[in-house]
CSV table of N, CA and C in Angstrom, one decimal:
chain,number,residue,atom,x,y,z
Q,1,GLY,N,-43.3,-146.0,12.0
Q,1,GLY,CA,-43.6,-144.9,11.1
Q,1,GLY,C,-44.6,-143.9,11.6
Q,2,GLY,N,-45.5,-144.4,12.5
Q,2,GLY,CA,-46.6,-143.6,12.9
Q,2,GLY,C,-46.1,-142.5,13.8
Q,3,ALA,N,-45.1,-142.9,14.8
Q,3,ALA,CA,-44.5,-141.9,15.7
Q,3,ALA,C,-43.7,-140.9,14.9
Q,4,ALA,N,-43.0,-141.4,13.9
Q,4,ALA,CA,-42.1,-140.5,13.1
Q,4,ALA,C,-43.0,-139.5,12.4
Q,5,ALA,N,-44.1,-140.0,11.9
Q,5,ALA,CA,-45.1,-139.1,11.2
Q,5,ALA,C,-45.6,-138.1,12.2
Q,6,GLY,N,-45.9,-138.5,13.5
Q,6,GLY,CA,-46.4,-137.6,14.5
Q,6,GLY,C,-45.4,-136.5,14.8
Q,7,SER,N,-44.1,-136.9,14.9
Q,7,SER,CA,-43.1,-135.9,15.3
Q,7,SER,C,-42.9,-134.9,14.1
Q,8,VAL,N,-43.0,-135.4,12.9
Q,8,VAL,CA,-42.9,-134.5,11.7
Q,8,VAL,C,-44.1,-133.5,11.8
Q,9,MET,N,-45.3,-134.0,12.2
Q,9,MET,CA,-46.4,-133.1,12.3
Q,9,MET,C,-46.2,-132.1,13.4
Q,10,GLU,N,-45.6,-132.6,14.5
Q,10,GLU,CA,-45.3,-131.6,15.6
Q,10,GLU,C,-44.3,-130.6,15.2
Q,11,ARG,N,-43.3,-131.0,14.5
Q,11,ARG,CA,-42.3,-130.1,14.1
Q,11,ARG,C,-42.9,-129.0,13.1
Q,12,LEU,N,-43.7,-129.5,12.2
Q,12,LEU,CA,-44.4,-128.7,11.3
Q,12,LEU,C,-45.3,-127.7,12.0
Q,13,GLN,N,-46.0,-128.2,13.0
Q,13,GLN,CA,-46.9,-127.4,13.8
Q,13,GLN,C,-46.1,-126.3,14.5
Q,14,ARG,N,-45.0,-126.7,15.2
Q,14,ARG,CA,-44.1,-125.7,15.9
Q,14,ARG,C,-43.5,-124.7,14.9
Q,15,ALA,N,-43.1,-125.1,13.8
Q,15,ALA,CA,-42.5,-124.2,12.8
Q,15,ALA,C,-43.6,-123.2,12.3
Q,16,MET,N,-44.8,-123.7,12.1
Q,16,MET,CA,-45.9,-122.8,11.7
Q,16,MET,C,-46.2,-121.8,12.8
Q,17,GLU,N,-46.2,-122.3,14.1
Q,17,GLU,CA,-46.5,-121.4,15.2
Q,17,GLU,C,-45.4,-120.3,15.3
Q,18,SER,N,-44.2,-120.8,15.2
Q,18,SER,CA,-43.0,-119.9,15.3
Q,18,SER,C,-43.0,-118.9,14.2
Q,19,ARG,N,-43.4,-119.4,13.0
Q,19,ARG,CA,-43.5,-118.4,11.9
Q,19,ARG,C,-44.6,-117.4,12.1
Q,20,SER,N,-45.7,-117.8,12.5
Q,20,SER,CA,-46.8,-116.9,12.7
Q,20,SER,C,-46.5,-115.9,13.9
Q,21,ARG,N,-45.7,-116.4,14.9
Q,21,ARG,CA,-45.3,-115.5,16.0
Q,21,ARG,C,-44.3,-114.5,15.4
Q,22,LEU,N,-43.3,-114.9,14.6
Q,22,LEU,CA,-42.4,-114.0,13.9
Q,22,LEU,C,-43.2,-113.0,13.1
Q,23,GLU,N,-44.1,-113.5,12.3
Q,23,GLU,CA,-44.9,-112.6,11.5
Q,23,GLU,C,-45.7,-111.5,12.3
Q,24,ALA,N,-46.2,-112.0,13.4
Q,24,ALA,CA,-47.0,-111.1,14.3
Q,24,ALA,C,-46.0,-110.1,14.9
Q,25,GLU,N,-44.8,-110.5,15.3
Q,25,GLU,CA,-43.8,-109.6,15.9
Q,25,GLU,C,-43.4,-108.6,14.8
Q,26,ASN,N,-43.1,-109.1,13.6
Q,26,ASN,CA,-42.8,-108.2,12.5
Q,26,ASN,C,-43.9,-107.2,12.2
Q,27,ARG,N,-45.1,-107.7,12.2
Q,27,ARG,CA,-46.2,-106.8,11.9
Q,27,ARG,C,-46.3,-105.7,13.0
Q,28,ALA,N,-46.1,-106.1,14.3
Q,28,ALA,CA,-46.2,-105.2,15.4
Q,28,ALA,C,-45.1,-104.2,15.3
Q,29,LYS,N,-43.8,-104.7,14.9
Q,29,LYS,CA,-42.7,-103.7,14.7
Q,29,LYS,C,-43.0,-102.7,13.6
Q,30,LEU,N,-43.5,-103.3,12.5
Q,30,LEU,CA,-43.9,-102.4,11.4
Q,30,LEU,C,-44.9,-101.4,11.7
Q,31,GLU,N,-45.9,-101.8,12.5
Q,31,GLU,CA,-47.0,-100.9,12.9
Q,31,GLU,C,-46.4,-99.8,13.8
Q,32,ALA,N,-45.6,-100.3,14.8
Q,32,ALA,CA,-45.0,-99.3,15.7
Q,32,ALA,C,-44.1,-98.3,14.9
Q,33,ASP,N,-43.4,-98.8,14.0
Q,33,ASP,CA,-42.5,-98.0,13.1
Q,33,ASP,C,-43.3,-97.0,12.4
Q,34,GLN,N,-44.4,-97.5,11.7
Q,34,GLN,CA,-45.3,-96.6,11.0
Q,34,GLN,C,-45.9,-95.5,11.9
Q,35,LYS,N,-46.3,-95.9,13.1
Q,35,LYS,CA,-46.9,-95.0,14.1
Q,35,LYS,C,-45.9,-93.9,14.5
Q,36,ARG,N,-44.7,-94.4,14.8
Q,36,ARG,CA,-43.6,-93.5,15.1
Q,36,ARG,C,-43.3,-92.5,14.0
Q,37,LYS,N,-43.3,-93.0,12.8
Q,37,LYS,CA,-43.0,-92.1,11.6
Q,37,LYS,C,-44.2,-91.1,11.5
Q,38,GLU,N,-45.4,-91.6,11.6
Q,38,GLU,CA,-46.6,-90.7,11.5
Q,38,GLU,C,-46.5,-89.6,12.6
Q,39,GLU,N,-46.2,-90.0,13.8
Q,39,GLU,CA,-46.1,-89.0,14.9
Q,39,GLU,C,-45.0,-88.0,14.6
Q,40,GLU,N,-43.8,-88.4,14.1
Q,40,GLU,CA,-42.7,-87.5,13.7
Q,40,GLU,C,-43.2,-86.6,12.7
Q,41,ARG,N,-43.9,-87.1,11.7
Q,41,ARG,CA,-44.4,-86.2,10.6
Q,41,ARG,C,-45.3,-85.2,11.1
Q,42,ARG,N,-46.3,-85.6,12.0
Q,42,ARG,CA,-47.2,-84.7,12.6
Q,42,ARG,C,-46.5,-83.6,13.4
Q,43,ARG,N,-45.5,-84.1,14.2
Q,43,ARG,CA,-44.7,-83.1,15.0
Q,43,ARG,C,-44.0,-82.1,14.1
Q,44,ARG,N,-43.4,-82.6,13.0
Q,44,ARG,CA,-42.7,-81.7,12.1
Q,44,ARG,C,-43.6,-80.7,11.5
Q,45,GLU,N,-44.8,-81.2,11.1
Q,45,GLU,CA,-45.8,-80.3,10.5
Q,45,GLU,C,-46.3,-79.3,11.5
Q,46,ALA,N,-46.5,-79.7,12.7
Q,46,ALA,CA,-46.9,-78.8,13.8
Q,46,ALA,C,-45.8,-77.8,14.1
Q,47,ASP,N,-44.6,-78.2,14.1
Q,47,ASP,CA,-43.5,-77.3,14.3
Q,47,ASP,C,-43.4,-76.3,13.2
Q,48,ALA,N,-43.5,-76.8,11.9
Q,48,ALA,CA,-43.5,-75.9,10.8
Q,48,ALA,C,-44.6,-74.9,10.8
Q,49,GLU,N,-45.8,-75.4,11.2
Q,49,GLU,CA,-47.0,-74.5,11.3
Q,49,GLU,C,-46.7,-73.4,12.4
Q,50,GLU,N,-46.2,-73.8,13.5
Q,50,GLU,CA,-45.8,-72.9,14.6
Q,50,GLU,C,-44.8,-71.8,14.1
Q,51,ARG,N,-43.8,-72.3,13.4
Q,51,ARG,CA,-42.8,-71.4,12.9
Q,51,ARG,C,-43.4,-70.4,11.9
Q,52,ARG,N,-44.3,-70.9,11.0
Q,52,ARG,CA,-45.0,-70.1,10.1
Q,52,ARG,C,-45.9,-69.0,10.8
Q,53,ARG,N,-46.6,-69.5,11.8
Q,53,ARG,CA,-47.4,-68.6,12.6
Q,53,ARG,C,-46.6,-67.5,13.3
Q,54,LEU,N,-45.5,-67.9,13.9
Q,54,LEU,CA,-44.6,-66.9,14.5
Q,54,LEU,C,-44.0,-65.9,13.5
Q,55,LYS,N,-43.7,-66.4,12.4
Q,55,LYS,CA,-43.1,-65.6,11.3
Q,55,LYS,C,-44.1,-64.6,10.8
Q,56,GLU,N,-45.4,-65.1,10.6
Q,56,GLU,CA,-46.5,-64.2,10.2
Q,56,GLU,C,-46.7,-63.1,11.3
Q,57,ALA,N,-46.7,-63.5,12.5
Q,57,ALA,CA,-47.0,-62.6,13.6
Q,57,ALA,C,-45.9,-61.5,13.7
Q,58,GLU,N,-44.6,-62.0,13.5
Q,58,GLU,CA,-43.5,-61.1,13.5
Q,58,GLU,C,-43.6,-60.1,12.3
Q,59,GLU,N,-43.9,-60.6,11.1
Q,59,GLU,CA,-44.1,-59.7,9.9
Q,59,GLU,C,-45.2,-58.7,10.1
Q,60,ALA,N,-46.3,-59.2,10.7
Q,60,ALA,CA,-47.4,-58.3,11.0
Q,60,ALA,C,-47.0,-57.2,12.0
Q,61,ARG,N,-46.2,-57.6,13.0
Q,61,ARG,CA,-45.8,-56.6,14.0
Q,61,ARG,C,-44.8,-55.6,13.3
Q,62,GLU,N,-43.9,-56.1,12.5
Q,62,GLU,CA,-43.0,-55.2,11.7
Q,62,GLU,C,-43.8,-54.2,10.8
Q,63,ARG,N,-44.8,-54.8,10.1
Q,63,ARG,CA,-45.6,-53.9,9.3
Q,63,ARG,C,-46.3,-52.8,10.1
Q,64,GLU,N,-46.8,-53.2,11.2
Q,64,GLU,CA,-47.5,-52.2,12.1
Q,64,GLU,C,-46.6,-51.2,12.6
Q,65,GLU,N,-45.4,-51.6,13.0
Q,65,GLU,CA,-44.3,-50.7,13.5
Q,65,GLU,C,-44.0,-49.7,12.4
Q,66,LYS,N,-43.8,-50.2,11.2
Q,66,LYS,CA,-43.4,-49.4,10.0
Q,66,LYS,C,-44.5,-48.4,9.7
Q,67,LYS,N,-45.8,-48.9,9.8
Q,67,LYS,CA,-46.9,-48.0,9.6
Q,67,LYS,C,-46.9,-46.8,10.6
Q,68,GLN,N,-46.7,-47.3,11.9
Q,68,GLN,CA,-46.7,-46.3,13.0
Q,68,GLN,C,-45.6,-45.2,12.8
Q,69,ARG,N,-44.4,-45.7,12.4
Q,69,ARG,CA,-43.2,-44.8,12.1
Q,69,ARG,C,-43.6,-43.8,11.0
Q,70,GLN,N,-44.2,-44.4,9.9
Q,70,GLN,CA,-44.6,-43.5,8.8
Q,70,GLN,C,-45.6,-42.5,9.2
Q,71,GLU,N,-46.6,-42.9,10.0
Q,71,GLU,CA,-47.6,-42.0,10.4
Q,71,GLU,C,-47.0,-40.9,11.3
Q,72,LYS,N,-46.0,-41.3,12.2
Q,72,LYS,CA,-45.4,-40.4,13.1
Q,72,LYS,C,-44.6,-39.4,12.3
Q,73,MET,N,-43.8,-39.9,11.2
Q,73,MET,CA,-43.0,-39.0,10.4
Q,73,MET,C,-43.9,-38.0,9.7
Q,74,LEU,N,-45.1,-38.5,9.1
Q,74,LEU,CA,-46.0,-37.7,8.4
Q,74,LEU,C,-46.5,-36.6,9.3
Q,75,LYS,N,-46.9,-37.0,10.6
Q,75,LYS,CA,-47.4,-36.0,11.6
Q,75,LYS,C,-46.4,-35.0,11.9
Q,76,MET,N,-45.1,-35.4,12.1
Q,76,MET,CA,-44.0,-34.5,12.4
Q,76,MET,C,-43.8,-33.5,11.2
Q,77,ARG,N,-43.8,-34.1,10.0
Q,77,ARG,CA,-43.6,-33.3,8.8
Q,77,ARG,C,-44.8,-32.2,8.7
Q,78,LYS,N,-46.0,-32.6,9.0
Q,78,LYS,CA,-47.1,-31.7,8.9
Q,78,LYS,C,-46.9,-30.6,10.0
Q,79,GLU,N,-46.6,-31.0,11.2
Q,79,GLU,CA,-46.4,-30.0,12.3
Q,79,GLU,C,-45.2,-29.1,11.9
Q,80,GLN,N,-44.2,-29.6,11.3
Q,80,GLN,CA,-43.0,-28.8,10.9
Q,80,GLN,C,-43.5,-27.8,9.8
Q,81,GLU,N,-44.3,-28.3,8.8
Q,81,GLU,CA,-44.8,-27.4,7.8
Q,81,GLU,C,-45.7,-26.3,8.3
Q,82,GLU,N,-46.6,-26.7,9.3
Q,82,GLU,CA,-47.4,-25.7,9.9
Q,82,GLU,C,-46.6,-24.7,10.7
Q,83,ALA,N,-45.6,-25.1,11.4
Q,83,ALA,CA,-44.7,-24.2,12.2
Q,83,ALA,C,-44.1,-23.2,11.2
Q,84,GLN,N,-43.5,-23.8,10.1
Q,84,GLN,CA,-42.9,-23.0,9.0
Q,84,GLN,C,-43.8,-22.0,8.5
Q,85,ARG,N,-45.1,-22.4,8.2
Q,85,ARG,CA,-46.1,-21.5,7.6
Q,85,ARG,C,-46.4,-20.4,8.6
Q,86,GLU,N,-46.5,-20.7,9.9
Q,86,GLU,CA,-46.7,-19.7,10.9
Q,86,GLU,C,-45.6,-18.7,11.0
Q,87,VAL,N,-44.4,-19.2,10.9
Q,87,VAL,CA,-43.2,-18.3,10.9
Q,87,VAL,C,-43.2,-17.4,9.7
Q,88,GLU,N,-43.5,-18.0,8.5
Q,88,GLU,CA,-43.6,-17.2,7.3
Q,88,GLU,C,-44.7,-16.1,7.4
Q,89,GLU,N,-45.9,-16.5,8.0
Q,89,GLU,CA,-47.0,-15.6,8.1
Q,89,GLU,C,-46.6,-14.4,9.0
Q,90,LYS,N,-45.9,-14.8,10.1
Q,90,LYS,CA,-45.4,-13.7,11.1
Q,90,LYS,C,-44.5,-12.8,10.4
Q,91,GLN,N,-43.5,-13.4,9.6
Q,91,GLN,CA,-42.6,-12.6,8.9
Q,91,GLN,C,-43.3,-11.6,7.9
Q,92,ALA,N,-44.3,-12.2,7.2
Q,92,ALA,CA,-45.0,-11.4,6.2
Q,92,ALA,C,-45.8,-10.3,6.9
Q,93,ARG,N,-46.4,-10.5,8.1
Q,93,ARG,CA,-47.1,-9.5,8.9
Q,93,ARG,C,-46.1,-8.4,9.3
Q,94,VAL,N,-44.9,-8.8,9.8
Q,94,VAL,CA,-43.9,-7.8,10.2
Q,94,VAL,C,-43.5,-7.0,9.0
Q,95,ARG,N,-43.3,-7.7,7.8
Q,95,ARG,CA,-42.9,-7.0,6.6
Q,95,ARG,C,-43.9,-6.0,6.2
Q,96,ARG,N,-45.2,-6.4,6.3
Q,96,ARG,CA,-46.3,-5.5,5.9
Q,96,ARG,C,-46.3,-4.3,6.8
Q,97,LEU,N,-46.2,-4.5,8.1
Q,97,LEU,CA,-46.2,-3.4,9.1
Q,97,LEU,C,-45.0,-2.4,8.8
Q,98,LEU,N,-43.8,-3.0,8.5
Q,98,LEU,CA,-42.7,-2.1,8.2
Q,98,LEU,C,-43.0,-1.3,7.0
Q,99,GLU,N,-43.5,-2.0,5.9
Q,99,GLU,CA,-43.8,-1.3,4.7
Q,99,GLU,C,-44.8,-0.2,4.9
Q,100,GLU,N,-45.9,-0.5,5.8
Q,100,GLU,CA,-46.9,0.5,6.1
Q,100,GLU,C,-46.2,1.7,6.8
Q,101,GLN,N,-45.4,1.4,7.7
Q,101,GLN,CA,-44.7,2.5,8.5
Q,101,GLN,C,-43.8,3.3,7.5
Q,102,ASP,N,-43.1,2.6,6.6
Q,102,ASP,CA,-42.3,3.3,5.6
Q,102,ASP,C,-43.1,4.2,4.8
Q,103,ARG,N,-44.3,3.7,4.3
Q,103,ARG,CA,-45.2,4.5,3.5
Q,103,ARG,C,-45.7,5.7,4.3
Q,104,ALA,N,-46.1,5.4,5.5
Q,104,ALA,CA,-46.6,6.5,6.4
Q,104,ALA,C,-45.5,7.6,6.5
Q,105,LYS,N,-44.2,7.2,6.8
Q,105,LYS,CA,-43.1,8.1,6.9
Q,105,LYS,C,-42.9,8.9,5.6
Q,106,THR,N,-42.9,8.1,4.5
Q,106,THR,CA,-42.6,8.7,3.2
Q,106,THR,C,-43.7,9.7,2.9
Q,107,ALA,N,-45.0,9.3,3.2
Q,107,ALA,CA,-46.1,10.2,3.0
Q,107,ALA,C,-46.0,11.4,3.9
Q,108,GLY,N,-45.7,11.2,5.1
Q,108,GLY,CA,-45.5,12.3,6.1
Q,108,GLY,C,-44.4,13.2,5.6
Q,109,ALA,N,-43.3,12.6,5.2
Q,109,ALA,CA,-42.2,13.4,4.7
Q,109,ALA,C,-42.6,14.2,3.4
Q,110,ALA,N,-43.4,13.6,2.6
Q,110,ALA,CA,-43.8,14.2,1.4
Q,110,ALA,C,-44.7,15.4,1.7
Q,111,VAL,N,-45.6,15.2,2.7
Q,111,VAL,CA,-46.5,16.3,3.2
Q,111,VAL,C,-45.6,17.4,3.7
Q,112,GLY,N,-44.6,16.9,4.6
Q,112,GLY,CA,-43.7,17.9,5.2
Q,112,GLY,C,-42.9,18.7,4.1
Q,113,ALA,N,-42.5,17.9,3.1
Q,113,ALA,CA,-41.7,18.5,2.0
Q,113,ALA,C,-42.6,19.5,1.2
Q,114,LYS,N,-43.9,19.1,1.0
Q,114,LYS,CA,-44.8,20.1,0.3
Q,114,LYS,C,-44.9,21.4,1.1
Q,115,ARG,N,-45.1,21.2,2.5
Q,115,ARG,CA,-45.2,22.3,3.3
Q,115,ARG,C,-43.9,23.2,3.2
Q,116,LYS,N,-42.8,22.4,3.3
Q,116,LYS,CA,-41.5,23.0,3.3
Q,116,LYS,C,-41.3,23.8,2.0
Q,117,SER,N,-41.5,23.1,0.9
Q,117,SER,CA,-41.3,23.8,-0.4
Q,117,SER,C,-42.3,24.9,-0.5
Q,118,GLY,N,-43.5,24.8,0.0
Q,118,GLY,CA,-44.4,25.9,0.0
Q,118,GLY,C,-43.9,27.1,0.8
Q,119,ALA,N,-43.3,26.7,2.0
Q,119,ALA,CA,-42.8,27.8,2.8
Q,119,ALA,C,-41.6,28.4,2.1
Q,120,GLU,N,-40.7,27.6,1.5
Q,120,GLU,CA,-39.6,28.1,0.8
Q,120,GLU,C,-40.0,29.0,-0.3
Q,121,ALA,N,-41.0,28.6,-1.0
Q,121,ALA,CA,-41.5,29.4,-2.1
Q,121,ALA,C,-42.0,30.8,-1.6
Q,122,LEU,N,-42.7,30.8,-0.4
Q,122,LEU,CA,-43.1,32.0,0.2
Q,122,LEU,C,-41.9,32.9,0.5
Q,123,ASP,N,-40.9,32.2,1.2
Q,123,ASP,CA,-39.7,32.9,1.6
Q,123,ASP,C,-39.0,33.6,0.4
Q,124,SER,N,-38.9,32.8,-0.7
Q,124,SER,CA,-38.2,33.4,-1.8
Q,124,SER,C,-39.0,34.5,-2.4
Q,125,ALA,N,-40.3,34.4,-2.4
Q,125,ALA,CA,-41.2,35.5,-2.9
Q,125,ALA,C,-40.9,36.8,-2.0
Q,126,GLU,N,-40.9,36.6,-0.7
Q,126,GLU,CA,-40.7,37.7,0.2
Q,126,GLU,C,-39.3,38.3,-0.1
Q,127,GLU,N,-38.3,37.4,-0.3
Q,127,GLU,CA,-37.0,37.9,-0.6
Q,127,GLU,C,-36.9,38.7,-1.9
Q,128,LYS,N,-37.6,38.2,-2.9
Q,128,LYS,CA,-37.7,38.9,-4.2
Q,128,LYS,C,-38.2,40.3,-4.0
Q,129,LYS,N,-39.3,40.4,-3.2
Q,129,LYS,CA,-39.9,41.7,-2.9
Q,129,LYS,C,-38.9,42.6,-2.3
Q,130,ARG,N,-38.2,42.0,-1.2
Q,130,ARG,CA,-37.3,42.8,-0.5
Q,130,ARG,C,-36.2,43.3,-1.4
Q,131,ARG,N,-35.7,42.4,-2.3
Q,131,ARG,CA,-34.6,42.8,-3.2
Q,131,ARG,C,-35.1,43.9,-4.1
Q,132,LEU,N,-36.3,43.7,-4.6
Q,132,LEU,CA,-36.9,44.8,-5.5
Q,132,LEU,C,-37.0,46.1,-4.8
Q,133,GLN,N,-37.4,46.0,-3.5
Q,133,GLN,CA,-37.6,47.3,-2.8
Q,133,GLN,C,-36.2,47.9,-2.6
Q,134,ASP,N,-35.2,47.0,-2.2
Q,134,ASP,CA,-33.9,47.5,-2.0
Q,134,ASP,C,-33.3,48.2,-3.2
Q,135,PHE,N,-33.7,47.6,-4.3
Q,135,PHE,CA,-33.1,48.1,-5.6
Q,135,PHE,C,-33.8,49.4,-5.9
């Protein structure tokens, strides 16, 4: 009986060792699994963070380009308006010059007409005298 009891004890010992070995292996597998999952999660988060950063950089670049385009458009519009104003001012100057010339001509013509009508009045007076004398 003593030997049988010994072999039972040995079997029990071996079973316990094998069980603790299995438990250790399982624990190691579980830990490795958890570590792998944690690394994957960290990698996914890092990737997401990188994508977010790239997206923000892209959006910032687009906003800057849009701002530049708007500023350029505004500048071009201002330049166009200034050019238009210059053209209108030149046209106004030319118009004023022409009007002044017209006034000068009209005034000159009026002075000439006064002289002319004055001369005609003299002529007609002379003519009346002559006619009276002839009569």
